[in-house]
XYZ file of N, CA and C in Angstrom:
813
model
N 11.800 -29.285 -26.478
C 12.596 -29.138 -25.247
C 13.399 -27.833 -25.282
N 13.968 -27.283 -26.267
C 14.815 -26.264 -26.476
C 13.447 -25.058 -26.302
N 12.760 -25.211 -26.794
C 11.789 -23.999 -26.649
C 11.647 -23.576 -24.828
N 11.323 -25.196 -24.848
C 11.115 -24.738 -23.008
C 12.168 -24.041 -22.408
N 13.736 -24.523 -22.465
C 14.576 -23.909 -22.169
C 14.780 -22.499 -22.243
N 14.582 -21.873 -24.099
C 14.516 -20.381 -23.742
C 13.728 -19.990 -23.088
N 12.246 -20.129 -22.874
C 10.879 -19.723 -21.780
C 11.921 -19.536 -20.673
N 11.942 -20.522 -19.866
C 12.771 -20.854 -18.727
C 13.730 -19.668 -19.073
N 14.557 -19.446 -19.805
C 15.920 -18.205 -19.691
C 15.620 -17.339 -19.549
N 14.363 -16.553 -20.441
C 13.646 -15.672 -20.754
C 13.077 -15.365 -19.663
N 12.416 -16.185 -18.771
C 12.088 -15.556 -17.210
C 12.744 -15.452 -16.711
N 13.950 -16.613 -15.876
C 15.090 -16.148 -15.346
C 15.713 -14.748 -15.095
N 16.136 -14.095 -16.816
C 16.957 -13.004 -17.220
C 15.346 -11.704 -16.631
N 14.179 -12.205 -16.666
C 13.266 -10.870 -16.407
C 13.582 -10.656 -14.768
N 13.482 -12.191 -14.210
C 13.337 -11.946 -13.059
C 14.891 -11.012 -12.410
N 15.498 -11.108 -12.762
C 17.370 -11.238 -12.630
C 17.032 -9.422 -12.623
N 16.679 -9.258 -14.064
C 16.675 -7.710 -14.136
C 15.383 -7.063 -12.953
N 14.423 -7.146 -12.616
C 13.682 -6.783 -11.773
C 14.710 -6.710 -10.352
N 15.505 -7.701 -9.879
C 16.051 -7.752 -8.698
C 17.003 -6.849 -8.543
N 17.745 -6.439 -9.886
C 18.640 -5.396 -10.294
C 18.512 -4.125 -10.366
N 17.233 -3.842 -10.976
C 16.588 -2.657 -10.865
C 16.031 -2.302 -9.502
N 15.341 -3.299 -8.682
C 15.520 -2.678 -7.641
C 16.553 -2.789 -6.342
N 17.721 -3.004 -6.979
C 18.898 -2.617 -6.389
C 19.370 -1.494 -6.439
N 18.784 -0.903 -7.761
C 19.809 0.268 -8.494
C 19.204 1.079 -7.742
N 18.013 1.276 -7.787
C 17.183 2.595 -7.349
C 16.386 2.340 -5.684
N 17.515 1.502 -4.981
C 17.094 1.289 -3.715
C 16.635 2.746 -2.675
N 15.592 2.615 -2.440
C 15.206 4.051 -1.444
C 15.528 3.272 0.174
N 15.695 4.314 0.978
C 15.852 4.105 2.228
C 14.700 4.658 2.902
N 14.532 4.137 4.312
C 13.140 4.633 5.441
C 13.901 5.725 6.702
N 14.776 6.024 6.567
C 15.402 6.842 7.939
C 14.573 7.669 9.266
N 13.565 6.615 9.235
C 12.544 6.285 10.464
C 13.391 6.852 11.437
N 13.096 7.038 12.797
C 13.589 7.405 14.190
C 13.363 5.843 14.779
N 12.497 5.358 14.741
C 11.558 4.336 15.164
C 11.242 3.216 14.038
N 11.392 2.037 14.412
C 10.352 1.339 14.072
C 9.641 -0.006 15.233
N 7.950 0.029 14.851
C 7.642 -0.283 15.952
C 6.814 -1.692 15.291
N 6.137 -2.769 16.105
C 5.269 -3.603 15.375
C 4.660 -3.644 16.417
N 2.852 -3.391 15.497
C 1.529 -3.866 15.955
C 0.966 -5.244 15.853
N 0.850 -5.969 16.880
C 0.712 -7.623 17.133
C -0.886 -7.541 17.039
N -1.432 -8.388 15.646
C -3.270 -7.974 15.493
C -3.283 -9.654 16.198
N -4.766 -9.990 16.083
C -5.400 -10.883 17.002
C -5.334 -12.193 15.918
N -4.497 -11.882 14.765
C -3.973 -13.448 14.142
C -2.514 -13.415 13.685
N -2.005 -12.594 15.258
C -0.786 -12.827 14.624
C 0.326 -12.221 13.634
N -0.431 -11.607 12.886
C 0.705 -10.894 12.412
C 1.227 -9.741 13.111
N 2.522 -9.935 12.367
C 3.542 -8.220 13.005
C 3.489 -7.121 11.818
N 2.292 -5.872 12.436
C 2.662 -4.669 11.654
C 3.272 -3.736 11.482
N 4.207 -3.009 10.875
C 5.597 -2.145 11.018
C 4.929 -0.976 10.937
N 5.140 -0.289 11.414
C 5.196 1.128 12.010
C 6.352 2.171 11.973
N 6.462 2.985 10.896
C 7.922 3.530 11.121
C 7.386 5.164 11.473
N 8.187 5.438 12.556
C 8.000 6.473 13.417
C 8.931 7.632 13.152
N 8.577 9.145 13.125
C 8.882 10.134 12.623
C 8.402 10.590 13.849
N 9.652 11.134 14.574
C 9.228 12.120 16.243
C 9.151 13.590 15.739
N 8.417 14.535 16.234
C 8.736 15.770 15.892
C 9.835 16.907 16.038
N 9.982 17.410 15.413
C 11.285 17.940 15.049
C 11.307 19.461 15.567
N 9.600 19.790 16.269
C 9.592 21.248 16.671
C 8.569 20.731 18.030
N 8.127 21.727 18.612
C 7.307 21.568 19.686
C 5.898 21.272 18.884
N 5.191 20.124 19.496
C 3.781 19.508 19.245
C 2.700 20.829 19.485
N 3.098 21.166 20.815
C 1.826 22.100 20.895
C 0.349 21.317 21.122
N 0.442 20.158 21.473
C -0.791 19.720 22.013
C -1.253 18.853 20.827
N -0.901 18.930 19.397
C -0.701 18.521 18.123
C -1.010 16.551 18.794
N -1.747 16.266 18.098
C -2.237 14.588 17.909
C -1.237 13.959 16.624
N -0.932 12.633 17.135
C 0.180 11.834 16.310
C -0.727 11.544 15.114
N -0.158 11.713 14.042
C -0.750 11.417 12.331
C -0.105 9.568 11.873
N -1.330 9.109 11.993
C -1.512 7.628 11.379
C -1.377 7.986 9.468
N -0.129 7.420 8.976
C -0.137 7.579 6.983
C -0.352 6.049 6.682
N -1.531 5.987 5.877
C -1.803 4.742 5.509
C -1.971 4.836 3.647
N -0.896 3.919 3.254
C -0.825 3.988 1.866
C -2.287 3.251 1.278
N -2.229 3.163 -0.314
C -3.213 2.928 -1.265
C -2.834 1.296 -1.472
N -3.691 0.787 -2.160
C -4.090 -0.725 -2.631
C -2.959 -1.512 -2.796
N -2.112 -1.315 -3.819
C -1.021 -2.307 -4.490
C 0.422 -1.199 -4.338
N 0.262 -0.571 -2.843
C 1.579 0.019 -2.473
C 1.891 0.003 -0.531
N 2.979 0.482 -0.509
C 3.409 0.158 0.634
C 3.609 2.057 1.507
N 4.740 1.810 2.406
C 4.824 2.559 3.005
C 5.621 4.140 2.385
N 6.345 3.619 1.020
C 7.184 4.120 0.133
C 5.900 5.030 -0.600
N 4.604 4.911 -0.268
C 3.439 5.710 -1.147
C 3.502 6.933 -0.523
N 3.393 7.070 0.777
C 4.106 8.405 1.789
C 5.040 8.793 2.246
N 6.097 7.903 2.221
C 7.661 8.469 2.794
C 8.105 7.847 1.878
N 8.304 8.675 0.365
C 9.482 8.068 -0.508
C 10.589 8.987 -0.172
N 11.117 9.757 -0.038
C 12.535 10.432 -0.087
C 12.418 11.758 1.070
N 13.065 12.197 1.180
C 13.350 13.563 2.206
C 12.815 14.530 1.425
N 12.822 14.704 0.175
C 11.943 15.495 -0.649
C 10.744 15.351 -0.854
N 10.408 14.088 -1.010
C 8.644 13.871 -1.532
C 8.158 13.183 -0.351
N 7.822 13.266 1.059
C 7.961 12.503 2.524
C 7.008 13.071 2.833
N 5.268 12.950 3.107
C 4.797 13.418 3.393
C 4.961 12.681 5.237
N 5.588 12.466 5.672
C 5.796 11.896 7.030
C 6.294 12.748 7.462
N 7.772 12.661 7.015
C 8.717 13.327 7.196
C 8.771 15.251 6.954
N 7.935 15.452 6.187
C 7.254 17.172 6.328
C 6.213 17.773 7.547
N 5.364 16.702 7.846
C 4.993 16.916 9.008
C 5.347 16.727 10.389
N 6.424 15.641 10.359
C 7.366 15.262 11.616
C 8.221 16.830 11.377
N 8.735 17.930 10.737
C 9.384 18.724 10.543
C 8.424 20.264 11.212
N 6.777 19.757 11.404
C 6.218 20.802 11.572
C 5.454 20.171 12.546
N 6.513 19.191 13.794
C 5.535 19.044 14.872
C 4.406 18.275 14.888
N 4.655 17.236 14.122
C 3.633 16.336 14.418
C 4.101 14.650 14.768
N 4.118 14.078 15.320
C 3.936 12.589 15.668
C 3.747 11.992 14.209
N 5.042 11.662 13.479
C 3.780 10.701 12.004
C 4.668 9.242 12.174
N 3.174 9.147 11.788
C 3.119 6.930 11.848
C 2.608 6.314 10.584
N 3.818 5.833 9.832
C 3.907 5.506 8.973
C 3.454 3.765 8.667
N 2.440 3.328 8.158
C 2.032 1.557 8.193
C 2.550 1.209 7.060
N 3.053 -0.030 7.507
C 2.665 -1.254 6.466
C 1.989 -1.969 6.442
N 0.651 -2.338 5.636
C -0.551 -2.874 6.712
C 0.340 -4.531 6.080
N -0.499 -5.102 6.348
C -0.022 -6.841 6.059
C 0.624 -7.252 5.024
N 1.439 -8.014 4.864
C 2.438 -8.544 3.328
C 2.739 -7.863 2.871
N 3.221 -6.881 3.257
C 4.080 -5.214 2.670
C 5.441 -5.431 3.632
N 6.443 -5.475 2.833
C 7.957 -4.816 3.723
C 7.939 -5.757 4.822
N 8.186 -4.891 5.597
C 8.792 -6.172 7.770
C 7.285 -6.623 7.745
N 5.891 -6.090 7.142
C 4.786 -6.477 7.905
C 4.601 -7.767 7.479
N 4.778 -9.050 8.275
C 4.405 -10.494 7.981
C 4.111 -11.374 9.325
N 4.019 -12.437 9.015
C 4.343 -13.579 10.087
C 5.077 -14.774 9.077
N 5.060 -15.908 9.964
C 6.081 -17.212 9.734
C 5.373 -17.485 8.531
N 5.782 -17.554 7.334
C 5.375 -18.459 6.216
C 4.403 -17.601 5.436
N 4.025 -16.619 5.548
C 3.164 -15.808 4.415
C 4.161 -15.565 3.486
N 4.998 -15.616 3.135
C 5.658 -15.250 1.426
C 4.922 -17.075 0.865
N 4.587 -17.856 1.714
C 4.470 -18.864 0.174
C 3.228 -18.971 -0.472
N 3.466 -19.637 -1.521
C 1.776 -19.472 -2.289
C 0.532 -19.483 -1.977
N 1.075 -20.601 -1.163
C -0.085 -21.452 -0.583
C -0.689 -20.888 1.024
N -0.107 -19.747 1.440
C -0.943 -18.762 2.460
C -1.950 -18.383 1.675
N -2.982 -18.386 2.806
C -4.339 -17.817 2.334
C -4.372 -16.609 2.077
N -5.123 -15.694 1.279
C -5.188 -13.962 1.026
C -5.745 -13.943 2.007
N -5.424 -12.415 1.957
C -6.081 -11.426 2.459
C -6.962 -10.342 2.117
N -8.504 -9.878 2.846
C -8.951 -8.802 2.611
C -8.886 -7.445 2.904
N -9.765 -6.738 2.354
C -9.428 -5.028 2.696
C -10.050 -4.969 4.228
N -11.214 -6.360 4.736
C -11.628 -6.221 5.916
C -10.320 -6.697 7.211
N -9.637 -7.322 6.670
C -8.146 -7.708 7.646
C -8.165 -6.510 7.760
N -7.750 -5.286 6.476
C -7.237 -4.259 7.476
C -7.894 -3.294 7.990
N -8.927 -3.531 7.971
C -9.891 -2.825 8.619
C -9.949 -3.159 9.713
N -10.448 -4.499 10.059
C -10.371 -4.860 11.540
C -9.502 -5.793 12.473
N -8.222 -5.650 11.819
C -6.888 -6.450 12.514
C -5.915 -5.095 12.483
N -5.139 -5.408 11.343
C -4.348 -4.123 11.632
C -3.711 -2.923 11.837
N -4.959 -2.258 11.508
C -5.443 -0.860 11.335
C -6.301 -0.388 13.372
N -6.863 -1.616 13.734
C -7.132 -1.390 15.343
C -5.760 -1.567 15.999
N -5.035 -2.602 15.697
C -4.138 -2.925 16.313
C -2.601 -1.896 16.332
N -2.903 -1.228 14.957
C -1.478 -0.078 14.881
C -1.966 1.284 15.289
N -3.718 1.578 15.262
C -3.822 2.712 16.602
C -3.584 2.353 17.869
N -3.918 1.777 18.567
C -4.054 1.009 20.126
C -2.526 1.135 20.123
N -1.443 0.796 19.127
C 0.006 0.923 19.681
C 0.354 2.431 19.755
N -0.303 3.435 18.865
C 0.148 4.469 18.397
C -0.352 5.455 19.929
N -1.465 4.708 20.092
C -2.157 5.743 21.426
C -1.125 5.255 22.723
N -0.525 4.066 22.649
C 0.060 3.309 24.092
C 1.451 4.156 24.057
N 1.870 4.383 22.427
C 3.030 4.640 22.683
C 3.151 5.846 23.402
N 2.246 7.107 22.711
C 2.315 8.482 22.288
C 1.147 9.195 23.957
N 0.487 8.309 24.511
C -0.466 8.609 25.456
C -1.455 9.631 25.034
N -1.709 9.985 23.579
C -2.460 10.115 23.164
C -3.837 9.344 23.297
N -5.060 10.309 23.030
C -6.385 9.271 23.576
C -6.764 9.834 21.924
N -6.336 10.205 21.216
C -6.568 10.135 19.555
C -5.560 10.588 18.891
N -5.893 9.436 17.424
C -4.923 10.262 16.299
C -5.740 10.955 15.014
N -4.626 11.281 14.247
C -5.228 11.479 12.912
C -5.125 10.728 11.914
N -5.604 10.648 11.157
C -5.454 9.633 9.641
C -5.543 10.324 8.422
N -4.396 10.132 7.657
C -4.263 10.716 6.573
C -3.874 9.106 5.493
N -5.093 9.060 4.817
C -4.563 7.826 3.841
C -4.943 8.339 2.411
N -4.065 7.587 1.220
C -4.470 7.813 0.035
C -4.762 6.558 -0.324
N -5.855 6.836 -1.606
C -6.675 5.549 -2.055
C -6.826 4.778 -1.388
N -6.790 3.690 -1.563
C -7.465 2.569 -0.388
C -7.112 3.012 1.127
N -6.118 3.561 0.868
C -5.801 4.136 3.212
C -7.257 5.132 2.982
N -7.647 6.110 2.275
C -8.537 7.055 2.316
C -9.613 6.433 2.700
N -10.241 5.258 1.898
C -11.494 4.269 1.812
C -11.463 3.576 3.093
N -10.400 3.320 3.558
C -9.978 2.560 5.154
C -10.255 3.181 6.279
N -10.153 4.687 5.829
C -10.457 5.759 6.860
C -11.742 5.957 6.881
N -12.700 6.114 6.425
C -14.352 6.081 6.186
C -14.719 5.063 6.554
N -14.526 3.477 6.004
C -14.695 2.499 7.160
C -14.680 2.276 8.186
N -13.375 2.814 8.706
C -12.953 2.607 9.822
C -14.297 3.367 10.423
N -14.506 4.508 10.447
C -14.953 5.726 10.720
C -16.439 5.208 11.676
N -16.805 4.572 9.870
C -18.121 3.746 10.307
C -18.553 2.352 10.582
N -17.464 1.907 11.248
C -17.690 0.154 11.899
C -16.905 0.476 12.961
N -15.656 0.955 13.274
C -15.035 0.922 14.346
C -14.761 1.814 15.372
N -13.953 2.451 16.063
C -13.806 2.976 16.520
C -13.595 4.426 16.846
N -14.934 5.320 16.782
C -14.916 6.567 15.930
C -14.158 7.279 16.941
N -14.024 6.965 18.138
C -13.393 8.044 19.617
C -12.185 7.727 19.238
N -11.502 6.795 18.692
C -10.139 6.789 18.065
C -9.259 7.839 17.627
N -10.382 8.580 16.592
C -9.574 9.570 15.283
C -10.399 10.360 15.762
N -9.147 11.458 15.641
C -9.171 12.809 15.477
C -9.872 13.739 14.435
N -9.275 13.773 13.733
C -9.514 14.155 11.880
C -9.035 12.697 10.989
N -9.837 13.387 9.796
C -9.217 11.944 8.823
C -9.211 12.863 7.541
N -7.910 12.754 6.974
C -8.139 13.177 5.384
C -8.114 12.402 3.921
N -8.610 12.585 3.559
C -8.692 11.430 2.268
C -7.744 11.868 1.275
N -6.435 11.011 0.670
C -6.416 11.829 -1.038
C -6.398 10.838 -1.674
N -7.167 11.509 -2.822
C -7.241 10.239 -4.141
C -8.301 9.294 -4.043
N -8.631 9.274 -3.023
C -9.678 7.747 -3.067
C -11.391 8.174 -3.580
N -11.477 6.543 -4.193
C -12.366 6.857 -5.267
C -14.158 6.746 -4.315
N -14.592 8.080 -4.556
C -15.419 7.879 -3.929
C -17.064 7.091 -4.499
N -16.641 6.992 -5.872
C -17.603 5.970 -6.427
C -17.280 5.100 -7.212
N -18.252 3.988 -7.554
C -17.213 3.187 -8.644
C -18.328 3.178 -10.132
N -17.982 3.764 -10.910
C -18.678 3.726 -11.798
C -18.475 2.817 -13.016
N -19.820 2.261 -13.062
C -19.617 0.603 -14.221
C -19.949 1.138 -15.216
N -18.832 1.638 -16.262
C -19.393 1.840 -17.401
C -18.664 0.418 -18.632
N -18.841 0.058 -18.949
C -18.762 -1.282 -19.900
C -17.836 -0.896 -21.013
N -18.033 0.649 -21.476
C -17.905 1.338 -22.937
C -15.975 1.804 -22.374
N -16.065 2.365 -21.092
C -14.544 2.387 -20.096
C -13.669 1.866 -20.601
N -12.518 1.846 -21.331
C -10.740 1.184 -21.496
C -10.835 0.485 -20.415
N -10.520 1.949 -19.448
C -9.161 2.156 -18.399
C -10.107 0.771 -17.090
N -11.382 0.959 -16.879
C -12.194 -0.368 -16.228
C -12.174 -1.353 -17.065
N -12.599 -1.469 -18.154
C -12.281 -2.628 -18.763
C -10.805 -3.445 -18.671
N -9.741 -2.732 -18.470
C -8.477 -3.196 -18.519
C -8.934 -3.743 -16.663
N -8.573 -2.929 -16.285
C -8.850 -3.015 -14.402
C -9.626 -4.374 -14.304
N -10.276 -4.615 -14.393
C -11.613 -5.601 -14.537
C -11.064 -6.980 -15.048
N -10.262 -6.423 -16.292
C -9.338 -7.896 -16.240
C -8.317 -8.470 -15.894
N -7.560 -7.134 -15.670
C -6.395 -7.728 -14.881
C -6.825 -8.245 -13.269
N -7.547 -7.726 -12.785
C -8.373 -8.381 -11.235
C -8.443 -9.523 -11.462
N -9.708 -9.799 -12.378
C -9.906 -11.237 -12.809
C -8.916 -12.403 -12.685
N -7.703 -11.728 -13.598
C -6.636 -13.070 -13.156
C -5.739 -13.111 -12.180
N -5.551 -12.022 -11.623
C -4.715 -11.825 -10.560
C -5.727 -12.542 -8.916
N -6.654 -12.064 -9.243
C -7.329 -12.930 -8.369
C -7.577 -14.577 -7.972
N -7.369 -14.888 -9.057
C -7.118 -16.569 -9.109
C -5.780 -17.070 -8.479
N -5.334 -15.965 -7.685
C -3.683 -16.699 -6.612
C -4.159 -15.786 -5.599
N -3.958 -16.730 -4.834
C -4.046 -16.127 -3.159
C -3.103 -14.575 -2.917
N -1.835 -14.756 -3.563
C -1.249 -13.346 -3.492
C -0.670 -13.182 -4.874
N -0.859 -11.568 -5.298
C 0.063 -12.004 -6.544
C 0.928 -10.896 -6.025
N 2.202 -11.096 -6.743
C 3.557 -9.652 -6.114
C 3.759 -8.789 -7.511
N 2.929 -7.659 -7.578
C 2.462 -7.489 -8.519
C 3.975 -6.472 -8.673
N 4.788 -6.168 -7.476
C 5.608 -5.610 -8.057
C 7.263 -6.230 -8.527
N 6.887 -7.510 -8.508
C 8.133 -8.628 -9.318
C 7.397 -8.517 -10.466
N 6.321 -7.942 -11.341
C 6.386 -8.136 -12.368
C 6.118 -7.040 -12.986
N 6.480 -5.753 -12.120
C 6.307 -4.411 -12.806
C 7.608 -4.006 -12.809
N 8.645 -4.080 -12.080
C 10.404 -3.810 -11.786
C 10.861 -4.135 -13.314
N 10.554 -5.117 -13.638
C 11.291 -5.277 -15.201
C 10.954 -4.332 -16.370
N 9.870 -3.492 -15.984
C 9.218 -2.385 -17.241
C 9.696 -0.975 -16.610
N 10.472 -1.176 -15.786
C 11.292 0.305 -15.508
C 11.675 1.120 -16.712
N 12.238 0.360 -17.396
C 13.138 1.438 -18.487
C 11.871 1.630 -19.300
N 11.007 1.846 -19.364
C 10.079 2.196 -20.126
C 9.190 3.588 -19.756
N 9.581 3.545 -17.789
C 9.548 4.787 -17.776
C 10.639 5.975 -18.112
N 11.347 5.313 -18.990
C 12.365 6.608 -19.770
C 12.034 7.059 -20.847
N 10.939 6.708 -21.527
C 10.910 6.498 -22.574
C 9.979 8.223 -23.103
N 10.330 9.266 -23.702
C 9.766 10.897 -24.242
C 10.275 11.927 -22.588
N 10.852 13.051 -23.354
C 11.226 14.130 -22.667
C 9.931 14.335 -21.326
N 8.929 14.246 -22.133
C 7.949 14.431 -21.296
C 7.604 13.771 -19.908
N 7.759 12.584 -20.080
C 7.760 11.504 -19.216
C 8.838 12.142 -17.927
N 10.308 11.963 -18.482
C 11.437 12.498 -18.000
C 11.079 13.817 -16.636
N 10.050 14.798 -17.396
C 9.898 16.116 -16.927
C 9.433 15.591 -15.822
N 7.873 15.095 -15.570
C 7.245 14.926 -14.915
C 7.767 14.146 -13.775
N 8.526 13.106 -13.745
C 9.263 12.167 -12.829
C 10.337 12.716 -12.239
N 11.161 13.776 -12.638
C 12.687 14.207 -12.733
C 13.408 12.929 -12.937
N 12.867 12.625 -13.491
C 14.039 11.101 -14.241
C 13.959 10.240 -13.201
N 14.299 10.592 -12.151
C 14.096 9.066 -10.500
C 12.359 8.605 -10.338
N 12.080 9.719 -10.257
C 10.350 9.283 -9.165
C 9.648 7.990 -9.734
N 9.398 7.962 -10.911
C 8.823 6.961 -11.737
C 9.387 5.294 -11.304
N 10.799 5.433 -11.850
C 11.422 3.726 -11.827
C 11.516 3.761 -10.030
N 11.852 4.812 -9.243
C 12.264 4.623 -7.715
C 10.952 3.830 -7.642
N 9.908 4.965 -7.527
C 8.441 4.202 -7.074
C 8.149 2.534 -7.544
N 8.598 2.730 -8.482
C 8.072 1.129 -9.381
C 9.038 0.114 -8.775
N 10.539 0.501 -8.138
C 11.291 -0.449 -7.769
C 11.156 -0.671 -6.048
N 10.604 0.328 -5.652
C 10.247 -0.049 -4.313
C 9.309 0.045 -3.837
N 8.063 0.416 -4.272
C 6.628 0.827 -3.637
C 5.785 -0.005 -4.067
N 5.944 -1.060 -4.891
C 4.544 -1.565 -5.377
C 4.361 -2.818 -4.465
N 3.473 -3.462 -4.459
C 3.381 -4.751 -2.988
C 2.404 -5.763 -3.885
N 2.254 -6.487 -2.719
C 1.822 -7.499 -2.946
C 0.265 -7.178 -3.059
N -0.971 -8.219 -4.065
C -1.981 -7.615 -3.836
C -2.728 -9.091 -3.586
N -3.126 -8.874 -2.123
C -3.801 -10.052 -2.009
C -5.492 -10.509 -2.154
N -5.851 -12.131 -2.795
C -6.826 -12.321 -3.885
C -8.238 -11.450 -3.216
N -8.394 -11.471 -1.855
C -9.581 -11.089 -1.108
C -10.447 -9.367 -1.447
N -8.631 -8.739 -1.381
C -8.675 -7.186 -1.770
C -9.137 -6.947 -3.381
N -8.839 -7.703 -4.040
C -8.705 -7.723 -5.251
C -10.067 -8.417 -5.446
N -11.099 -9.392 -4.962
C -12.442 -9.461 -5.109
C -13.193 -8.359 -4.762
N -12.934 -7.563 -3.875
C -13.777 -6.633 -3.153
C -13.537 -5.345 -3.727
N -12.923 -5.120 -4.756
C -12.610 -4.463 -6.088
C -13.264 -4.438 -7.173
N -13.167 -5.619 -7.583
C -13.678 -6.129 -8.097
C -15.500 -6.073 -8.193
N -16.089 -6.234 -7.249
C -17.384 -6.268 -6.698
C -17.560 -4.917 -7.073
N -16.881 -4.017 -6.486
C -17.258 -2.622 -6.027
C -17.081 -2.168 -7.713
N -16.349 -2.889 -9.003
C -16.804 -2.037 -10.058
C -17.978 -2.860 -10.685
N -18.198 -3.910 -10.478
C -19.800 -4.615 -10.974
C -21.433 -3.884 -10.345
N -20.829 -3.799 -8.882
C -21.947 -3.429 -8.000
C -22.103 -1.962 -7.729
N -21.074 -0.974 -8.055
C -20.937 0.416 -7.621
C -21.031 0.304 -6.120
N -20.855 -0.622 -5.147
C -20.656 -0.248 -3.967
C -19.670 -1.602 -3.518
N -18.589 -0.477 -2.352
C -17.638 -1.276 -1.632
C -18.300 -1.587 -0.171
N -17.969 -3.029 -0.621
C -18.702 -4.121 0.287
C -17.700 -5.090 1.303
N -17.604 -5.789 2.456
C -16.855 -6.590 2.822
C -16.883 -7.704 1.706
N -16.007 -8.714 2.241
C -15.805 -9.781 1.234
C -16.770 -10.548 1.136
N -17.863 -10.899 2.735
C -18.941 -11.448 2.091
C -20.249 -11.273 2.149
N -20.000 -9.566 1.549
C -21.110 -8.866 1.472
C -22.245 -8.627 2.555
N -21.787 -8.478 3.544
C -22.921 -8.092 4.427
C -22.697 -6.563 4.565
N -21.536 -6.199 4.400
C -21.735 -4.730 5.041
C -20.730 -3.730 4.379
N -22.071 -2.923 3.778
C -21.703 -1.843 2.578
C -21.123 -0.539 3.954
N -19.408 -0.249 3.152
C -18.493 0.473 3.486
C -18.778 1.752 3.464
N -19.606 2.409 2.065
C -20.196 3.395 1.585
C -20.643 4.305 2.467
């Protein structure tokens, strides 16, 4: 019984410090705007809006769509590192997402366990149609642009080729992986491969309640220090990481067994 008790303390005190840490290193959104895209089940997607700060010049509003197991904090972390907020400075319209179970983006009752996941095809074809269609209603624009990293990049090529190509303007990719290569002999996939595995067995996991407590570890060699300026590292880790839900995390999954990204039930290669 006493054993159980420390377990029990021992999480408590992790969880306690995660909530703390991201208190300490709370970032702010100093949006102009924020707007929500209503998709066709309901959920509300947040939209934080950056008006331009010089004349457009005829300039098309920029859609920023973050990567896999991050939020809106992947493109507008600070007034310094803001890729929103640098182009709202040079005249552009930027529209910042949270696609689903990230930040304001929810409906009634998705924080509990027992909500069903979600896939990378939700945001492909719920709230990714539904936060252009607001972006064009708002802006009377008849196109935007898309600038996503990692999975926003992969979202943008989908999109490209299932939906609505008169939509977008330009699309730029950064970071996203344009193949998936199965090598067996791989660490860094081998690790990937298993952490999927179990994270996938819960409908959502909040992968960043259990990364907030390993903050101080990004303090750890001068080097480390350099590269982060001491904030970027724990900020990011205390506010950017999200929820990763089980669907996204199969179709990941797939795509490093199969070398190709597929919907969830495989009918239709993304590639």
């Amino acid at each position: 019984m006493e054993t159980i008790l420390w377990i029990v303390l021992v999480i408590l005190l992790v969880a306690c410090s995660g909530f703390a840490w991201q208190a300490y290193y709370r970032l702010d959104t100093p949006s102009d705007q924020i707007h929500f895209a209503v998709t066709d089940d309901d959920w509300r997607i947040a939209l934080y809006r950056y008006l331009p700060r010089v004349e457009t010049n005829g300039r098309k509003p920029v859609l920023l769509c973050h990567g896999m197991v991050a939020n809106h904090f992947n493109l507008d972390f600070d007034d310094k590192y803001s890729l929103a907020r640098y182009l709202a400075a040079r005249g552009y319209d930027a529209w910042v997402i949270d696609m689903r179970g990230r930040c304001l983006s929810g409906r009634p009752g998705w924080r509990s366990p027992f909500t069903p996941g979600w896939s990378f095809d939700d945001y492909l074809t719920k709230d990714l149609p539904a936060a252009i269609a607001l972006i064009r209603s708002e802006t009377g624009a008849d196109r935007v642009n898309w600038i996503g990293h990692s999975m926003g990049g992969m979202l943008a090529y989908a999109f490209l080729g299932t939906q609505d190509q008169d939509a977008i303007q330009a699309a730029v990719a950064i970071g996203w992986p344009a193949q998936f290569p199965n090598d067996p002999q791989d660490i860094q996939l081998r690790f990937g491969r298993r952490a999927l595995s179990i994270i996938t067995r819960f409908p959502q996991f909040h992968v960043g309640a259990w990364v907030r407590p390993l903050i101080p570890l990004t303090w750890l060699g001068p080097y480390v220090q350099d590269i982060y300026e001491g904030y970027i590292g724990p900020a990011f880790l205390a506010n950017g990481i999200a929820t990763l839900s089980s669907g996204v995390g199969k179709q990941f999954l797939d795509a490093m067994d199969t070398g190709k990204y597929r919907s969830l039930d495989g009918s239709v290669d993304y590639q």
